[in-house]
């Protein structure tokens, strides 16, 4: 693809030889004359001078004055790279058709543009949009609806009634719409609460491999448009996630919690049930969120690993904080006039958690 | 279903019109005249007055004097609701039969009440109880036993020799009885320890989607009756879990640990291997359990996420605890007669972790 | 198997009756005269005297002088036990052959020693080594390569282009080579970055049930020889893991991180992206690793669960550390000559995290 064409397609300004053609992408340090690279972090500026790349996507501010290669200038190099890579590596639309081993109801009306791979099983009253691609071994329960251009990778399971929007990607092994975890304690045993809600995914949602998202108990579980969910994430029943929120691997969100739009949850985050997190909240990896968050911003908890001996000492000190406070108070009492009232106030500040 | 009949069936006392009929359940704020709602938390009492529900399950204590709707009074509204919902939404027993694409040994004796869906694979010497329902794509290894009325959702894998009790529900993608994680270090490499034990699940166990429970190394891994396990939980080899214990999503239990009866483990809890937790222990979400617990009660660790700047300051302070203790000791030394013996005692209290 | 033969095969020194035969293994306390036991921890020495085991593997140092049973003496009893158990419980090589329900390209050349179970699906241009065993319901994408003697358990999914070495074991439900989690933010939405790298697994790798390892974005994700990975582990795109590293259950490793050889990561560990961990590092369970580690050794973070009331008090104290430091400084200021410069230095020590 000529750089001229590429620049146009991704909305970048070309500086250099528009007739030069590239056919693939590669990292800055490995890219050859027929490959496109990108620079999205000034940290790697030193690699730019030596790069053999046929062209580099970068921002005008990062462009060195003496750069003599071909440059595609844009405000958002990473997004421009995403667009260029999508163009240079088009997903081959697979040949449509339903494999002869697929099991489906004979009354099902499936668009001719749909592809269903071997051994998939499709239940009654399922509605599939145009160009849906269902991988091998997938199970689609009764009454599910899947929007156009959505791709479901092998061995995914959709429980009955699950709705998936258009242009979604569901990675292998994900389980959508299984029963939420609801039990009523009764005389030392647990009674199962029937899980009667659905799971509804918006458009342009991506769900990672082996991720599980439960159906609602009474209301539905709802995942907004453009939400991106990584692998091995667990989302409980009745959770609602706003549009364009991103959730990294192994994060868990307990039942009935609401998360706003444009949030970012790092990996292994744990969010308690029945709380509300507003729009634009960023939770750093492995944090624990036990209360609602009303203000956008970055939230964190936890501490980084350190050499074991140092950590042991720190934990030991931590367990002696009570003692420390008491000793400090004794010192203060010996030194000046602190009223009982003041001491009391200080004491009560300690109950906030 | 008439309220009279329902009250009888769930053991509630009816106050109102016994001839009124309901056909479904709904949340208090959305329920209409043909729907049943419940109130299990006084927090939602304000919704009760305005509810259009055909009847409400609640406790006598929570019943407002001026309530004029139909009420089903019971000590445990949540359990009564579970029973009512089970009655109003009966699981349709699926038509029995073995799909023609199922692969099984011709010597296998399968009760006629059993249902096996498409593309399931059942190994030699498997024993299935009455009315077992095996979903599509499930793999049941040689010599497994599955008790009556147990339901196995699509794409579950049972390794050879796994035993599942009666009335269990195994959700999609769960893997039961895979090899435990056992390796012997030997000259910089790891030798695999053959995993020769089984996995044995009791009756009335529910296992969440994509959860993994390993077989034992020498002894068996044993999950007691009535244990409820959420999605993406990992249970290591030789673990034993007592009856009616509940384990929330993404919790992990390392090998050879024993957990008592009637315990509750929150989500993302990590339990170390080779320890013992007694009956009636509650572990709050994301806690780390590294030592045995001999007394029932609630146990916790960790800290909640807070605004990033505040958290950074807290962590910095935490890393200076050593310094803090030393400075306090210096102050104390300058102020009064503290014997070396006393200082020593304080010091030694710090080694408990 | 005669003890004589066994001792030879596992490289142990026999003390006792070489003609005595054992046919299985069992724990020290349960083993009978025809069973082999082992002692790898002096903690269990008391069980040795009463054991009925036909023979015991242990180290010379642990052998009691008065022991009259048969002993197999070795420096590494656990490794010797692993070898003995492998000999006494040989994996039955399954009958080779391709089940008639398997879907594969007619041009595919598959060695006659290969076994493929029911309903597996094998894409174009896949290369399988000798004696590969592919379980039921497995999906092998186009262009994958699998080395000799590798076993793939049921319902595993290999995305196109994934390479698996020789003698690997991939447990049920694992997903290898799914797209990494890469999105470019663009005007409030996320654009998908095509994931163009591969996933490459070395020889003798074991991957646990429902574990997910992503393909690379541009470069490959690479798992070294002899790496052992437990269940429900998540490994992000472009990660590189050195040979003979062990990763316990539910651990997550974010994208582009490099982990050295001979490392041990405990369960539920979280490792941030784009960092480097050197060889021989041990990370204790549930730790969070946010920065690179340049020196081998044990690293930890977190704190153990304690009774809830105690934990609440500790957290409250922790949130008052700022206050504590200020009060201490006030006391110090009142007591002696501390320069502003000194105070400043102390303050700045607090920014290390």
Short mmCIF file of C-alpha atoms in Angstrom, two decimals, chain A residues 101 118-119 136-137 155, chain B residues 101-103 118-121 137-138, chain C residues 99-103 116-122 135-139 155:
data_model
loop_
_atom_site.label_atom_id
_atom_site.label_comp_id
_atom_site.label_asym_id
_atom_site.label_seq_id
_atom_site.Cartn_x
_atom_site.Cartn_y
_atom_site.Cartn_z
CA UNK A 101 -21.90 -31.24 11.69
CA UNK A 118 -18.01 -27.67 12.97
CA UNK A 119 -19.82 -29.15 15.95
CA UNK A 136 -16.37 -24.74 16.34
CA UNK A 137 -17.81 -26.31 19.46
CA UNK A 155 -15.98 -23.47 22.58
CA UNK B 101 -23.91 -37.31 17.71
CA UNK B 102 -22.94 -38.40 21.22
CA UNK B 103 -19.95 -40.73 21.39
CA UNK B 118 -25.06 -33.14 20.96
CA UNK B 119 -21.35 -33.89 20.62
CA UNK B 120 -20.88 -35.00 24.22
CA UNK B 121 -18.29 -37.75 24.70
CA UNK B 137 -19.68 -30.76 24.05
CA UNK B 138 -19.17 -32.19 27.53
CA UNK C 99 -11.85 -40.60 15.37
CA UNK C 100 -14.33 -40.56 12.52
CA UNK C 101 -16.00 -37.40 13.85
CA UNK C 102 -12.80 -35.34 13.68
CA UNK C 103 -12.88 -32.53 11.13
CA UNK C 116 -7.23 -37.50 17.80
CA UNK C 117 -10.41 -37.94 19.83
CA UNK C 118 -14.00 -37.28 18.89
CA UNK C 119 -15.23 -33.92 17.60
CA UNK C 120 -11.79 -32.31 17.48
CA UNK C 121 -11.32 -29.79 14.67
CA UNK C 122 -7.93 -29.31 13.04
CA UNK C 135 -8.52 -34.76 23.19
CA UNK C 136 -12.18 -34.49 22.27
CA UNK C 137 -13.61 -31.13 21.34
CA UNK C 138 -10.18 -29.52 20.88
CA UNK C 139 -9.86 -26.80 18.25
CA UNK C 155 -11.90 -28.66 24.81
#
